[in-house]
Short mmCIF file of the C-alpha atoms (twelve columns), coordinates in Angstrom:
data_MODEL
# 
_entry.id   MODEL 
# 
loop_
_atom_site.group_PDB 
_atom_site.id 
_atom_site.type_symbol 
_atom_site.label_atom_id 
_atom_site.label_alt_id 
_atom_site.label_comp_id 
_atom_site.label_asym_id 
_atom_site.label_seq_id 
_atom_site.Cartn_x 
_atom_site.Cartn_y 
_atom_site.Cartn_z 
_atom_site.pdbx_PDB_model_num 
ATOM 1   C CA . UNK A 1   16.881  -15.230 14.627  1 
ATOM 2   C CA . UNK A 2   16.699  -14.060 11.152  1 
ATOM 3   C CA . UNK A 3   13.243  -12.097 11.296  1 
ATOM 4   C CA . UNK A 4   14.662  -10.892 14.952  1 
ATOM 5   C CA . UNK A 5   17.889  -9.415  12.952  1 
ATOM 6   C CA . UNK A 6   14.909  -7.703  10.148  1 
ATOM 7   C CA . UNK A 7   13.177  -6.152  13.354  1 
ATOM 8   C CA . UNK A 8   16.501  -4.904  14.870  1 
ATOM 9   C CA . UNK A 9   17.411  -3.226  11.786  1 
ATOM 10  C CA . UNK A 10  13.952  -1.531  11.223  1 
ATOM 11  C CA . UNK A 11  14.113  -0.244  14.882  1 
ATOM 12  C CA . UNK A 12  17.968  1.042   14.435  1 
ATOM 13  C CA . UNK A 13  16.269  3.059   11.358  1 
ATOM 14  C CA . UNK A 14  13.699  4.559   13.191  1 
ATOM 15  C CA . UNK A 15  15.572  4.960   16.216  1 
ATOM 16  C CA . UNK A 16  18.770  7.119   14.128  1 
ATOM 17  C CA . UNK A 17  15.571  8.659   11.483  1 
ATOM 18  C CA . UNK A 18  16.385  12.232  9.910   1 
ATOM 19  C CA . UNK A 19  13.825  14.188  7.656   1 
ATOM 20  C CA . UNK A 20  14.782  14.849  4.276   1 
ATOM 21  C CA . UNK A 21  12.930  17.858  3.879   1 
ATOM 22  C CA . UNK A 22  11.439  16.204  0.657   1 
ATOM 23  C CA . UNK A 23  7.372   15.618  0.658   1 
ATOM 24  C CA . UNK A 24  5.891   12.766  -1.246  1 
ATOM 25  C CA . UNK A 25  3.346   14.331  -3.332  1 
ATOM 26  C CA . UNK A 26  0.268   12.240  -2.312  1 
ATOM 27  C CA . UNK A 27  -0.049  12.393  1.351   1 
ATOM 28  C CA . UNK A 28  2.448   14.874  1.711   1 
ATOM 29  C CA . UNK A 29  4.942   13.213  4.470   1 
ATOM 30  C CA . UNK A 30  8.405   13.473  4.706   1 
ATOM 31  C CA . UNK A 31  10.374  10.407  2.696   1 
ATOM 32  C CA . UNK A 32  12.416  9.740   5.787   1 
ATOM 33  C CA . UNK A 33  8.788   8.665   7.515   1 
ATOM 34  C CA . UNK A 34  8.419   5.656   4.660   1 
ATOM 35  C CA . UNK A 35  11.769  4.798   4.266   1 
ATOM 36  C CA . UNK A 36  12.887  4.873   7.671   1 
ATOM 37  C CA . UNK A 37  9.921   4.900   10.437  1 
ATOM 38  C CA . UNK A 38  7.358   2.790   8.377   1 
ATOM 39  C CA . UNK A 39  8.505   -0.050  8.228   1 
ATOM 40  C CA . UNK A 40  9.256   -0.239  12.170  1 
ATOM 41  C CA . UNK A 41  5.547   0.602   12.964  1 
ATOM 42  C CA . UNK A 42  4.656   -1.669  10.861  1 
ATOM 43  C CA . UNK A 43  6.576   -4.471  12.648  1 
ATOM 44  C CA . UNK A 44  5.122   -3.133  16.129  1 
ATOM 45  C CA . UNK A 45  1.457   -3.523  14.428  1 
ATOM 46  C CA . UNK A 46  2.147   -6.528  13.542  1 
ATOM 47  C CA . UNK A 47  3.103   -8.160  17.015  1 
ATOM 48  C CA . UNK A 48  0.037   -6.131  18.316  1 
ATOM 49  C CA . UNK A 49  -2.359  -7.525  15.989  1 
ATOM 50  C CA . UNK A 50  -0.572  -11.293 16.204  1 
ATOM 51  C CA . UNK A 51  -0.819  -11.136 19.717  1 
ATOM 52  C CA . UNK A 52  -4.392  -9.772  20.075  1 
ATOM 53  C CA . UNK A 53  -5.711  -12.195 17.819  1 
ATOM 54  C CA . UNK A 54  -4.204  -15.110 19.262  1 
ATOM 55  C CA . UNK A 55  -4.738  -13.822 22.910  1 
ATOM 56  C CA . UNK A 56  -8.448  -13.212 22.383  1 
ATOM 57  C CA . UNK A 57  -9.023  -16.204 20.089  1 
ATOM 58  C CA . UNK A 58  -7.320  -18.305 23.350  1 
ATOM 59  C CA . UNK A 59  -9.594  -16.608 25.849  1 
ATOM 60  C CA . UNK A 60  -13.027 -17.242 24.046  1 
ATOM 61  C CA . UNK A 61  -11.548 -20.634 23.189  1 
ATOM 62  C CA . UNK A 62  -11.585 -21.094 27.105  1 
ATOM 63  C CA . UNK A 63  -15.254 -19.846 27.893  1 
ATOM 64  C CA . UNK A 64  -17.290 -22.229 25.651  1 
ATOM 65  C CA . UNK A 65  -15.146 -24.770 26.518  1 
ATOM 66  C CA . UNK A 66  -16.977 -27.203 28.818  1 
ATOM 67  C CA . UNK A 67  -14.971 -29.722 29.771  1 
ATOM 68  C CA . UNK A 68  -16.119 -32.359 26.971  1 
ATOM 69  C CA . UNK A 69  -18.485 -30.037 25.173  1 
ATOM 70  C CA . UNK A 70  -18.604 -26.741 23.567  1 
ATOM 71  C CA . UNK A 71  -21.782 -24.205 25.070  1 
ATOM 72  C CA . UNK A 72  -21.910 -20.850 23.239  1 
ATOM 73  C CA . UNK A 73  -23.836 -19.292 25.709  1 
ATOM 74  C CA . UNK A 74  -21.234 -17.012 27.237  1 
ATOM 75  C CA . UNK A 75  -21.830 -14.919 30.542  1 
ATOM 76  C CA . UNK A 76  -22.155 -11.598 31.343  1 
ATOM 77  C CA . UNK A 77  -19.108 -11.459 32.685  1 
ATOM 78  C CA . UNK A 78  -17.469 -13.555 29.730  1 
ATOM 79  C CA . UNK A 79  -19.024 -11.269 27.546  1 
ATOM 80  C CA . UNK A 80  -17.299 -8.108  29.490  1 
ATOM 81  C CA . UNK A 81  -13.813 -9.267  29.004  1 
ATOM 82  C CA . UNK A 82  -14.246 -10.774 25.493  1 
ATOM 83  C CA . UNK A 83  -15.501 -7.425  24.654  1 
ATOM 84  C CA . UNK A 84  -12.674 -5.229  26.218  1 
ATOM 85  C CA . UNK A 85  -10.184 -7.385  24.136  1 
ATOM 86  C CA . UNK A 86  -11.773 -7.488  20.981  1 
ATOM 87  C CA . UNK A 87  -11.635 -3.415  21.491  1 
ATOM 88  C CA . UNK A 88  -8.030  -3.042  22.257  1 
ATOM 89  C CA . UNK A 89  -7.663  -5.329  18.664  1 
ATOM 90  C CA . UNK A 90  -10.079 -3.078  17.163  1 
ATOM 91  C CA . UNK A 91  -7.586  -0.142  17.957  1 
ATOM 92  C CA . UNK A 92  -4.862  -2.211  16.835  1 
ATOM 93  C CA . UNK A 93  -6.511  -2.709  13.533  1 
ATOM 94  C CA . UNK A 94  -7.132  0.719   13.567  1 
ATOM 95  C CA . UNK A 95  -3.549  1.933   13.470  1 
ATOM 96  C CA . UNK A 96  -2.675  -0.629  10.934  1 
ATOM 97  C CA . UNK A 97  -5.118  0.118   8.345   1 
ATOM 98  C CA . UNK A 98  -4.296  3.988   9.337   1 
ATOM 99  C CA . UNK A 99  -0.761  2.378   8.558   1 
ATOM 100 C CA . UNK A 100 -1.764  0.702   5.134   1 
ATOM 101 C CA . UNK A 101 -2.217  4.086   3.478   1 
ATOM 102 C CA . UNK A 102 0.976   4.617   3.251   1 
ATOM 103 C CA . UNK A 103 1.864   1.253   1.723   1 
ATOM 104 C CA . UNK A 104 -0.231  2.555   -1.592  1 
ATOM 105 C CA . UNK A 105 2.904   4.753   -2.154  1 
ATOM 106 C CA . UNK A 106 4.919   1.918   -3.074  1 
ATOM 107 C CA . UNK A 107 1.879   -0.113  -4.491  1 
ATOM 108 C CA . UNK A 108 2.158   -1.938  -7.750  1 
ATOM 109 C CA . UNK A 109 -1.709  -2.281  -8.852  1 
ATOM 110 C CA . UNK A 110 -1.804  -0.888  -12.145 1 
ATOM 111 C CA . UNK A 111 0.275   -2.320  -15.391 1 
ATOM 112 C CA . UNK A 112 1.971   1.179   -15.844 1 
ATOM 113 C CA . UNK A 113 2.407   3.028   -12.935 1 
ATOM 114 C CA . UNK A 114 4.742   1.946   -10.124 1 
ATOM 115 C CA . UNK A 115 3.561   3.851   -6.787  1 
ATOM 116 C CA . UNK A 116 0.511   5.150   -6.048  1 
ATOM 117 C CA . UNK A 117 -1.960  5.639   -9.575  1 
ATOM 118 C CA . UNK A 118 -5.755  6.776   -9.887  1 
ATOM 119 C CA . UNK A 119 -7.378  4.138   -8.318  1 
ATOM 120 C CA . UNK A 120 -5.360  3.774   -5.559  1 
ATOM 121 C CA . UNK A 121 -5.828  7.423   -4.770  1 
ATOM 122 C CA . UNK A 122 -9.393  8.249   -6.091  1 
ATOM 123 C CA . UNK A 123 -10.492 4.735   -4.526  1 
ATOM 124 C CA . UNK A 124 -8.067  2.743   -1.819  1 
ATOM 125 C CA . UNK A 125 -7.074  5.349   -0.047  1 
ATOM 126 C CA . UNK A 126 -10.505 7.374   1.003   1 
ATOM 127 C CA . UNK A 127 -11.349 3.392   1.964   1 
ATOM 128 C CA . UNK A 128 -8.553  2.942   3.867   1 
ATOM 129 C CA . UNK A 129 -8.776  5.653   6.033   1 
ATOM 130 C CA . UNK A 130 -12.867 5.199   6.148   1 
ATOM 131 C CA . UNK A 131 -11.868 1.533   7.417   1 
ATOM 132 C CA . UNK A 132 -9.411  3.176   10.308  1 
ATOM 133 C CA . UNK A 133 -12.175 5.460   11.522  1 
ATOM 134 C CA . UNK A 134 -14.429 2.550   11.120  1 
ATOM 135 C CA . UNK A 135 -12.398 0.777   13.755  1 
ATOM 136 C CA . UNK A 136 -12.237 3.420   15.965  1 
ATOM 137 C CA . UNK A 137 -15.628 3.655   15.857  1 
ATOM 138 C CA . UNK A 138 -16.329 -0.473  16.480  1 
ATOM 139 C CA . UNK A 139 -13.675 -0.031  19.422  1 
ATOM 140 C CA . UNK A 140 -15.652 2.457   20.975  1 
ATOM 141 C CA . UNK A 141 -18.840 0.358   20.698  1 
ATOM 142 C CA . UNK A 142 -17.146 -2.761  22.054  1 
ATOM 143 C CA . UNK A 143 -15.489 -0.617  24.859  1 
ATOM 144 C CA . UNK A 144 -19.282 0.116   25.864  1 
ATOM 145 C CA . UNK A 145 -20.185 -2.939  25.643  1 
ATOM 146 C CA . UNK A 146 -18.309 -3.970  28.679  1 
ATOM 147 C CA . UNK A 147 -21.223 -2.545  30.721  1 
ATOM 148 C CA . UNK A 148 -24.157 -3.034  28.428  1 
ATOM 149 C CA . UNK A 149 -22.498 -7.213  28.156  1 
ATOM 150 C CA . UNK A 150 -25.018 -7.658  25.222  1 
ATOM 151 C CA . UNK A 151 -23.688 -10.849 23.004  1 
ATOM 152 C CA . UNK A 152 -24.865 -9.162  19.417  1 
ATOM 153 C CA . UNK A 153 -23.140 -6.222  19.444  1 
ATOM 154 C CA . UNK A 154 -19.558 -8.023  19.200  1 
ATOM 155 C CA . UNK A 155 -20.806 -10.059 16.362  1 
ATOM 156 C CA . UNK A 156 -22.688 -7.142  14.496  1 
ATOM 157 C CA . UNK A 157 -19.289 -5.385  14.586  1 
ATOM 158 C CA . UNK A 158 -17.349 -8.244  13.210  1 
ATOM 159 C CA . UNK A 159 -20.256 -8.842  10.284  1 
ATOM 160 C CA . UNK A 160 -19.434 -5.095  9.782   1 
ATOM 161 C CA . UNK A 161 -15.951 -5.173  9.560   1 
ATOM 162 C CA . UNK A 162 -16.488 -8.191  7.402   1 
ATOM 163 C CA . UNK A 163 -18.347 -6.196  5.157   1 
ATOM 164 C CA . UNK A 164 -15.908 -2.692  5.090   1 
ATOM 165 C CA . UNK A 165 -13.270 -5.727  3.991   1 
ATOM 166 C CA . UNK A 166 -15.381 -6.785  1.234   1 
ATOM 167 C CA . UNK A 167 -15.957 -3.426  -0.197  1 
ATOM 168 C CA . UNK A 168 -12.346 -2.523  0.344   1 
ATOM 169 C CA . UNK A 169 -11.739 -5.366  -1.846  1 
ATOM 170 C CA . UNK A 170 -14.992 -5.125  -4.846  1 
ATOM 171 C CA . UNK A 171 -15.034 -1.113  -5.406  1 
ATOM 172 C CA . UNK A 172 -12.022 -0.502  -6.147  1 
ATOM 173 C CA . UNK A 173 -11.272 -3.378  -8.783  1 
ATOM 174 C CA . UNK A 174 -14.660 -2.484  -10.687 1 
ATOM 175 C CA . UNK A 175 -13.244 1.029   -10.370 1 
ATOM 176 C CA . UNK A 176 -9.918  0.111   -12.094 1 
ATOM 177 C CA . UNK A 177 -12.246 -2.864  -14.669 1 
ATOM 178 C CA . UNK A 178 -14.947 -0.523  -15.872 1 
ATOM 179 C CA . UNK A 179 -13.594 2.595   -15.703 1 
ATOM 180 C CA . UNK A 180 -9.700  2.788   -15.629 1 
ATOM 181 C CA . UNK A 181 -8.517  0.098   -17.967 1 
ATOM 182 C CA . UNK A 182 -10.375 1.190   -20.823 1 
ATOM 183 C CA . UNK A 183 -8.759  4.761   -21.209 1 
ATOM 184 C CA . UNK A 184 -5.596  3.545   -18.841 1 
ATOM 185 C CA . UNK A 185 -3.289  5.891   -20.468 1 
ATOM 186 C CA . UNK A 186 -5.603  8.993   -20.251 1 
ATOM 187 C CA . UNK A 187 -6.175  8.356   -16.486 1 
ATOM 188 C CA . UNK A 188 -2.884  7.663   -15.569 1 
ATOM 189 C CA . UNK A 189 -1.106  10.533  -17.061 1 
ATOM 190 C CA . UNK A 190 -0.525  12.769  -13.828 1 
ATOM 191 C CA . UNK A 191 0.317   9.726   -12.339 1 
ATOM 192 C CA . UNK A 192 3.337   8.442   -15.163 1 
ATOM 193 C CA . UNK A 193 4.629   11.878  -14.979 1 
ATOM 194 C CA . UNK A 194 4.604   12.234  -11.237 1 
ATOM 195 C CA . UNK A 195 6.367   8.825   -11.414 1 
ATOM 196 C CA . UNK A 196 9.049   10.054  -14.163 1 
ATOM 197 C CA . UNK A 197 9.848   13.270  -11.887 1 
ATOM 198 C CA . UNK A 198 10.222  11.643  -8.752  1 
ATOM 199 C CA . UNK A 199 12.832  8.790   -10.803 1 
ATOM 200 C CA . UNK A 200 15.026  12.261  -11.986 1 
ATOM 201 C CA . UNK A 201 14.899  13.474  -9.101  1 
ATOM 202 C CA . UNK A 202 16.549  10.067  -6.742  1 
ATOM 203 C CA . UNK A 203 19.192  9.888   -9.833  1 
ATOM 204 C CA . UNK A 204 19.721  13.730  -9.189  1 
ATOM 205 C CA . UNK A 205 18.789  14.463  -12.784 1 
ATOM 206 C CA . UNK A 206 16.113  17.158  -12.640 1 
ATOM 207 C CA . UNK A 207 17.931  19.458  -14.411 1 
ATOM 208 C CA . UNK A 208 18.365  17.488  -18.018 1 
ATOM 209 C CA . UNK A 209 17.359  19.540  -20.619 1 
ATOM 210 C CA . UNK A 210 15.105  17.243  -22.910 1 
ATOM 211 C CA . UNK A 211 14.965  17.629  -26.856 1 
ATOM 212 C CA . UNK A 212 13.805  15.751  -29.934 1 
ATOM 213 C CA . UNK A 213 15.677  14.440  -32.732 1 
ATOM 214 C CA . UNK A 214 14.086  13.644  -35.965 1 
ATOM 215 C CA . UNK A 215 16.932  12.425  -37.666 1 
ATOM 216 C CA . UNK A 216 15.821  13.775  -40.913 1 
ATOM 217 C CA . UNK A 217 18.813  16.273  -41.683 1 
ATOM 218 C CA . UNK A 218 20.459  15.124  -44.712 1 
ATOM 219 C CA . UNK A 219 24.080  14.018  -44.572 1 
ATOM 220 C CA . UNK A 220 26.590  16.447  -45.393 1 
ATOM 221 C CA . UNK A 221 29.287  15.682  -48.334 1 
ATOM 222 C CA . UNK A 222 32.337  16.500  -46.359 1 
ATOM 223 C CA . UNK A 223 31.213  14.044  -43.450 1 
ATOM 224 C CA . UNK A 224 30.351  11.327  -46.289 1 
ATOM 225 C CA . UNK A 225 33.849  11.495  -47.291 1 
ATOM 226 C CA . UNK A 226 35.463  11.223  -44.016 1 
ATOM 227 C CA . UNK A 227 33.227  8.327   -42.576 1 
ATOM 228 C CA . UNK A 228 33.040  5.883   -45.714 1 
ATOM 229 C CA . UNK A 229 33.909  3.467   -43.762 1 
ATOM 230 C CA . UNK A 230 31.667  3.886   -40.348 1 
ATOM 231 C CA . UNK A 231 28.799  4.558   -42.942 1 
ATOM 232 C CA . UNK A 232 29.178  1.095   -44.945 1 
ATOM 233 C CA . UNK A 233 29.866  -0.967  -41.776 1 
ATOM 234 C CA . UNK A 234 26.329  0.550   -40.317 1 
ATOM 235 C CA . UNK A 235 23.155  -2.024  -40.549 1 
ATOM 236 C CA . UNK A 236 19.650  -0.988  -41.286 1 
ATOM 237 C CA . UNK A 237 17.610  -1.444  -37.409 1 
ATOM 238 C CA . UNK A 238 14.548  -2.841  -37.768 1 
ATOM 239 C CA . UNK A 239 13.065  -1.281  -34.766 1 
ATOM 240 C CA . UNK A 240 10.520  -4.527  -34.210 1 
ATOM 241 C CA . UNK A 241 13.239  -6.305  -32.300 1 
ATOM 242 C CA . UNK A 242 14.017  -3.497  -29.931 1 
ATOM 243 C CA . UNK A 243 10.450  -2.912  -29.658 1 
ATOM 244 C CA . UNK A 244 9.934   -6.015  -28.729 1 
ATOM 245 C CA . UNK A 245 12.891  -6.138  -25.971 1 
ATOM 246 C CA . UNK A 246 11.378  -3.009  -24.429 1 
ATOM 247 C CA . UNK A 247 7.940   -4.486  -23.699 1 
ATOM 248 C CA . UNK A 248 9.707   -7.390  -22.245 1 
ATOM 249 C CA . UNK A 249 8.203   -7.320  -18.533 1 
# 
Protein backbone atom coordinates (compact mmCIF):
# COMPACT_ATOMS: atom_id res chain seq x y z
CA UNK A 1 0.00 0.00 0.00
CA UNK A 2 2.89 2.16 0.69
CA UNK A 3 4.69 1.99 -2.86
CA UNK A 4 0.84 2.24 -4.26
CA UNK A 5 0.55 5.72 -2.16
CA UNK A 6 4.49 6.70 -3.94
CA UNK A 7 2.82 5.88 -7.44
CA UNK A 8 -0.39 7.89 -6.67
CA UNK A 9 1.53 10.82 -5.75
CA UNK A 10 3.92 10.71 -8.82
CA UNK A 11 0.79 10.42 -11.10
CA UNK A 12 -1.12 13.46 -9.15
CA UNK A 13 2.28 15.40 -10.15
CA UNK A 14 2.22 14.66 -13.57
CA UNK A 15 -1.35 14.72 -13.90
CA UNK A 16 -1.58 18.76 -12.20
CA UNK A 17 2.36 19.44 -14.09
CA UNK A 18 3.03 23.26 -15.05
CA UNK A 19 6.27 24.43 -16.95
CA UNK A 20 8.44 26.70 -15.24
CA UNK A 21 9.72 28.33 -18.13
CA UNK A 22 13.27 27.54 -16.69
CA UNK A 23 15.64 25.12 -19.01
CA UNK A 24 18.17 22.87 -17.41
CA UNK A 25 21.28 23.68 -19.13
CA UNK A 26 22.31 20.16 -20.33
CA UNK A 27 19.50 18.74 -22.24
CA UNK A 28 17.66 21.76 -22.27
CA UNK A 29 14.04 20.60 -20.81
CA UNK A 30 11.84 22.38 -18.79
CA UNK A 31 12.46 21.67 -14.74
CA UNK A 32 8.78 20.95 -14.34
CA UNK A 33 9.52 17.70 -16.83
CA UNK A 34 12.18 16.23 -13.98
CA UNK A 35 10.60 17.31 -11.08
CA UNK A 36 7.17 16.61 -11.88
CA UNK A 37 6.63 14.16 -15.06
CA UNK A 38 9.88 12.04 -14.56
CA UNK A 39 9.45 10.40 -12.00
CA UNK A 40 5.81 9.12 -13.12
CA UNK A 41 7.27 7.70 -16.42
CA UNK A 42 9.60 6.27 -14.70
CA UNK A 43 7.14 4.30 -12.51
CA UNK A 44 5.09 3.34 -15.80
CA UNK A 45 8.61 1.91 -17.24
CA UNK A 46 9.06 0.21 -14.56
CA UNK A 47 5.74 -1.94 -14.45
CA UNK A 48 6.37 -2.31 -18.28
CA UNK A 49 9.71 -3.68 -17.99
CA UNK A 50 8.65 -5.88 -14.60
CA UNK A 51 5.92 -7.21 -16.40
CA UNK A 52 7.64 -7.98 -19.74
CA UNK A 53 10.34 -9.67 -18.14
CA UNK A 54 8.41 -11.80 -16.00
CA UNK A 55 5.70 -12.43 -18.74
CA UNK A 56 8.25 -13.53 -21.33
CA UNK A 57 10.57 -15.30 -18.87
CA UNK A 58 7.01 -17.38 -17.89
CA UNK A 59 6.22 -18.08 -21.52
CA UNK A 60 9.70 -19.54 -22.61
CA UNK A 61 9.68 -21.19 -19.18
CA UNK A 62 6.53 -23.06 -20.64
CA UNK A 63 7.96 -24.14 -24.17
CA UNK A 64 11.06 -26.15 -23.07
CA UNK A 65 9.21 -27.45 -20.48
CA UNK A 66 8.50 -31.13 -21.21
CA UNK A 67 6.66 -32.52 -18.76
CA UNK A 68 9.71 -34.09 -16.68
CA UNK A 69 12.45 -32.71 -18.88
CA UNK A 70 13.70 -29.55 -20.27
CA UNK A 71 14.21 -29.65 -24.57
CA UNK A 72 15.64 -26.36 -25.90
CA UNK A 73 14.68 -26.99 -29.21
CA UNK A 74 11.84 -24.52 -29.55
CA UNK A 75 9.41 -24.41 -32.67
CA UNK A 76 8.81 -22.25 -35.27
CA UNK A 77 5.95 -21.18 -33.93
CA UNK A 78 7.49 -20.93 -30.28
CA UNK A 79 10.08 -19.04 -31.75
CA UNK A 80 7.37 -16.45 -33.39
CA UNK A 81 5.80 -15.50 -30.17
CA UNK A 82 8.97 -15.57 -28.00
CA UNK A 83 10.24 -13.21 -30.51
CA UNK A 84 7.25 -10.71 -30.67
CA UNK A 85 7.59 -10.42 -26.80
CA UNK A 86 11.08 -10.07 -26.40
CA UNK A 87 10.42 -6.98 -29.03
CA UNK A 88 7.70 -5.24 -27.21
CA UNK A 89 10.51 -5.51 -24.00
CA UNK A 90 13.04 -4.32 -26.31
CA UNK A 91 10.83 -1.10 -26.81
CA UNK A 92 10.25 -1.00 -23.26
CA UNK A 93 13.92 -0.93 -22.60
CA UNK A 94 14.11 1.46 -25.12
CA UNK A 95 12.07 4.18 -23.45
CA UNK A 96 13.73 3.54 -20.20
CA UNK A 97 17.23 3.94 -21.14
CA UNK A 98 15.79 7.02 -23.39
CA UNK A 99 14.44 7.74 -19.74
CA UNK A 100 17.88 7.24 -17.88
CA UNK A 101 19.35 10.32 -19.52
CA UNK A 102 17.67 12.36 -17.64
CA UNK A 103 18.54 10.71 -14.33
CA UNK A 104 22.40 11.99 -15.05
CA UNK A 105 20.96 15.45 -14.09
CA UNK A 106 20.65 14.53 -10.62
CA UNK A 107 23.65 12.00 -10.76
CA UNK A 108 26.22 11.93 -8.04
CA UNK A 109 29.36 10.22 -9.89
CA UNK A 110 32.04 12.53 -9.37
CA UNK A 111 33.55 13.63 -5.70
CA UNK A 112 32.79 17.38 -6.52
CA UNK A 113 30.10 17.95 -8.64
CA UNK A 114 26.50 17.15 -7.67
CA UNK A 115 24.39 16.82 -11.07
CA UNK A 116 25.50 16.09 -14.20
CA UNK A 117 29.78 16.63 -14.58
CA UNK A 118 32.18 15.83 -17.64
CA UNK A 119 31.95 12.37 -17.79
CA UNK A 120 28.55 12.00 -17.44
CA UNK A 121 28.03 14.36 -20.33
CA UNK A 122 31.14 13.80 -22.61
CA UNK A 123 30.64 9.90 -21.87
CA UNK A 124 27.11 8.46 -20.23
CA UNK A 125 24.99 10.33 -21.95
CA UNK A 126 26.03 9.88 -25.91
CA UNK A 127 25.90 5.96 -24.45
CA UNK A 128 22.75 6.22 -23.17
CA UNK A 129 21.00 7.44 -25.92
CA UNK A 130 23.29 5.07 -28.39
CA UNK A 131 21.83 2.17 -26.04
CA UNK A 132 17.99 3.55 -26.69
CA UNK A 133 18.50 3.56 -30.44
CA UNK A 134 20.25 0.33 -29.97
CA UNK A 135 17.00 -1.09 -28.71
CA UNK A 136 15.00 0.23 -31.18
CA UNK A 137 17.04 -1.17 -33.51
CA UNK A 138 17.10 -5.00 -31.72
CA UNK A 139 13.15 -4.50 -31.53
CA UNK A 140 12.93 -4.07 -35.04
CA UNK A 141 15.09 -7.16 -35.73
CA UNK A 142 13.13 -9.32 -33.31
CA UNK A 143 9.80 -7.90 -34.75
CA UNK A 144 11.14 -9.52 -38.14
CA UNK A 145 11.97 -12.29 -36.77
CA UNK A 146 8.45 -13.36 -36.23
CA UNK A 147 8.41 -14.41 -39.92
CA UNK A 148 12.00 -15.33 -40.55
CA UNK A 149 11.43 -17.73 -36.78
CA UNK A 150 15.29 -18.18 -36.89
CA UNK A 151 16.46 -19.22 -33.09
CA UNK A 152 20.00 -17.09 -33.32
CA UNK A 153 18.86 -13.95 -34.00
CA UNK A 154 17.06 -13.56 -30.43
CA UNK A 155 20.17 -14.69 -28.76
CA UNK A 156 22.67 -12.58 -30.97
CA UNK A 157 20.56 -9.59 -29.84
CA UNK A 158 20.67 -10.39 -26.21
CA UNK A 159 24.76 -11.15 -26.48
CA UNK A 160 24.54 -7.60 -28.01
CA UNK A 161 22.71 -5.91 -25.57
CA UNK A 162 24.90 -7.73 -23.14
CA UNK A 163 27.73 -6.20 -24.60
CA UNK A 164 26.23 -2.23 -25.10
CA UNK A 165 25.72 -2.94 -21.03
CA UNK A 166 29.23 -3.74 -20.57
CA UNK A 167 30.60 -0.82 -22.37
CA UNK A 168 28.03 1.42 -20.78
CA UNK A 169 29.58 0.30 -17.69
CA UNK A 170 33.89 0.07 -18.66
CA UNK A 171 34.21 3.43 -20.90
CA UNK A 172 33.05 5.64 -18.96
CA UNK A 173 34.88 4.73 -15.56
CA UNK A 174 38.36 4.53 -17.50
CA UNK A 175 37.14 7.87 -18.86
CA UNK A 176 36.66 9.40 -15.35
CA UNK A 177 40.22 6.91 -13.94
CA UNK A 178 42.67 7.91 -16.62
CA UNK A 179 41.62 10.96 -17.71
CA UNK A 180 39.30 12.96 -15.29
CA UNK A 181 40.63 12.29 -11.85
CA UNK A 182 43.99 13.35 -12.49
CA UNK A 183 43.23 17.09 -13.44
CA UNK A 184 39.52 16.75 -11.64
CA UNK A 185 39.41 20.33 -10.85
CA UNK A 186 40.45 21.59 -14.36
CA UNK A 187 37.74 19.38 -16.00
CA UNK A 188 35.12 20.07 -13.81
CA UNK A 189 35.19 23.76 -13.74
CA UNK A 190 32.13 24.57 -16.14
CA UNK A 191 30.55 22.01 -14.37
CA UNK A 192 31.16 23.52 -10.36
CA UNK A 193 30.12 26.78 -11.69
CA UNK A 194 27.07 25.63 -13.56
CA UNK A 195 26.34 23.85 -10.24
CA UNK A 196 26.97 27.16 -8.02
CA UNK A 197 24.53 29.22 -10.46
CA UNK A 198 21.82 26.92 -10.59
CA UNK A 199 22.10 26.70 -6.22
CA UNK A 200 21.66 30.95 -6.38
CA UNK A 201 19.33 30.75 -8.47
CA UNK A 202 16.59 27.95 -6.33
CA UNK A 203 17.59 30.26 -3.13
CA UNK A 204 16.60 33.30 -5.41
CA UNK A 205 20.04 34.80 -4.90
CA UNK A 206 21.36 35.59 -8.37
CA UNK A 207 21.66 38.95 -7.81
CA UNK A 208 24.43 38.98 -4.74
CA UNK A 209 27.05 41.10 -5.51
CA UNK A 210 30.31 39.07 -4.59
CA UNK A 211 33.59 40.81 -3.19
CA UNK A 212 36.85 39.94 -1.46
CA UNK A 213 38.10 40.87 1.80
CA UNK A 214 41.68 40.70 2.65
CA UNK A 215 41.47 41.75 6.02
CA UNK A 216 44.71 43.52 5.88
CA UNK A 217 43.50 47.22 6.66
CA UNK A 218 45.07 48.26 9.78
CA UNK A 219 42.90 49.07 12.78
CA UNK A 220 42.02 52.51 13.31
CA UNK A 221 42.89 54.32 16.84
CA UNK A 222 39.48 55.68 17.48
CA UNK A 223 37.86 52.09 16.97
CA UNK A 224 40.78 50.61 19.31
CA UNK A 225 39.57 52.81 21.95
CA UNK A 226 35.98 52.12 21.75
CA UNK A 227 36.21 48.21 21.41
CA UNK A 228 38.98 47.38 24.16
CA UNK A 229 36.98 45.15 25.35
CA UNK A 230 35.48 43.11 22.12
CA UNK A 231 39.22 43.24 20.96
CA UNK A 232 40.78 41.45 24.20
CA UNK A 233 37.88 38.95 24.53
CA UNK A 234 38.67 37.89 20.63
CA UNK A 235 40.80 34.42 20.22
CA UNK A 236 43.39 33.83 17.59
CA UNK A 237 41.43 31.02 14.83
CA UNK A 238 43.55 28.58 13.82
CA UNK A 239 41.89 27.96 10.58
CA UNK A 240 43.04 23.96 10.64
CA UNK A 241 39.99 23.14 12.69
CA UNK A 242 37.49 24.83 10.44
CA UNK A 243 39.31 23.47 7.62
CA UNK A 244 38.98 20.42 8.77
CA UNK A 245 35.02 20.70 9.58
CA UNK A 246 34.52 21.86 6.00
CA UNK A 247 35.97 18.76 4.32
CA UNK A 248 33.88 16.76 6.62
CA UNK A 249 31.72 14.68 3.96
Amino acid sequence: SGRAGVQWQSFARFQHSAPTAINDQVLGQDISFDLLTLPFLHAVAGWGLGLGFLSTLVIAGLYVWRGETIDLSLSPAAIAHLSGMLAMFALVLATWMWLGRYDLLFAHNSPIVFGAAYTDVNARLPLVTFQSAAAIVLAGALIANIWLRRLWLPVAAAAIWIALLLVGQLYPAALQYFVVTPSERSYEIPFIQREIAGTRAAYGITNVTVSNFSGAQPLKSKYDQNDKGTGKSLNCANNAHPQEAYEQQ
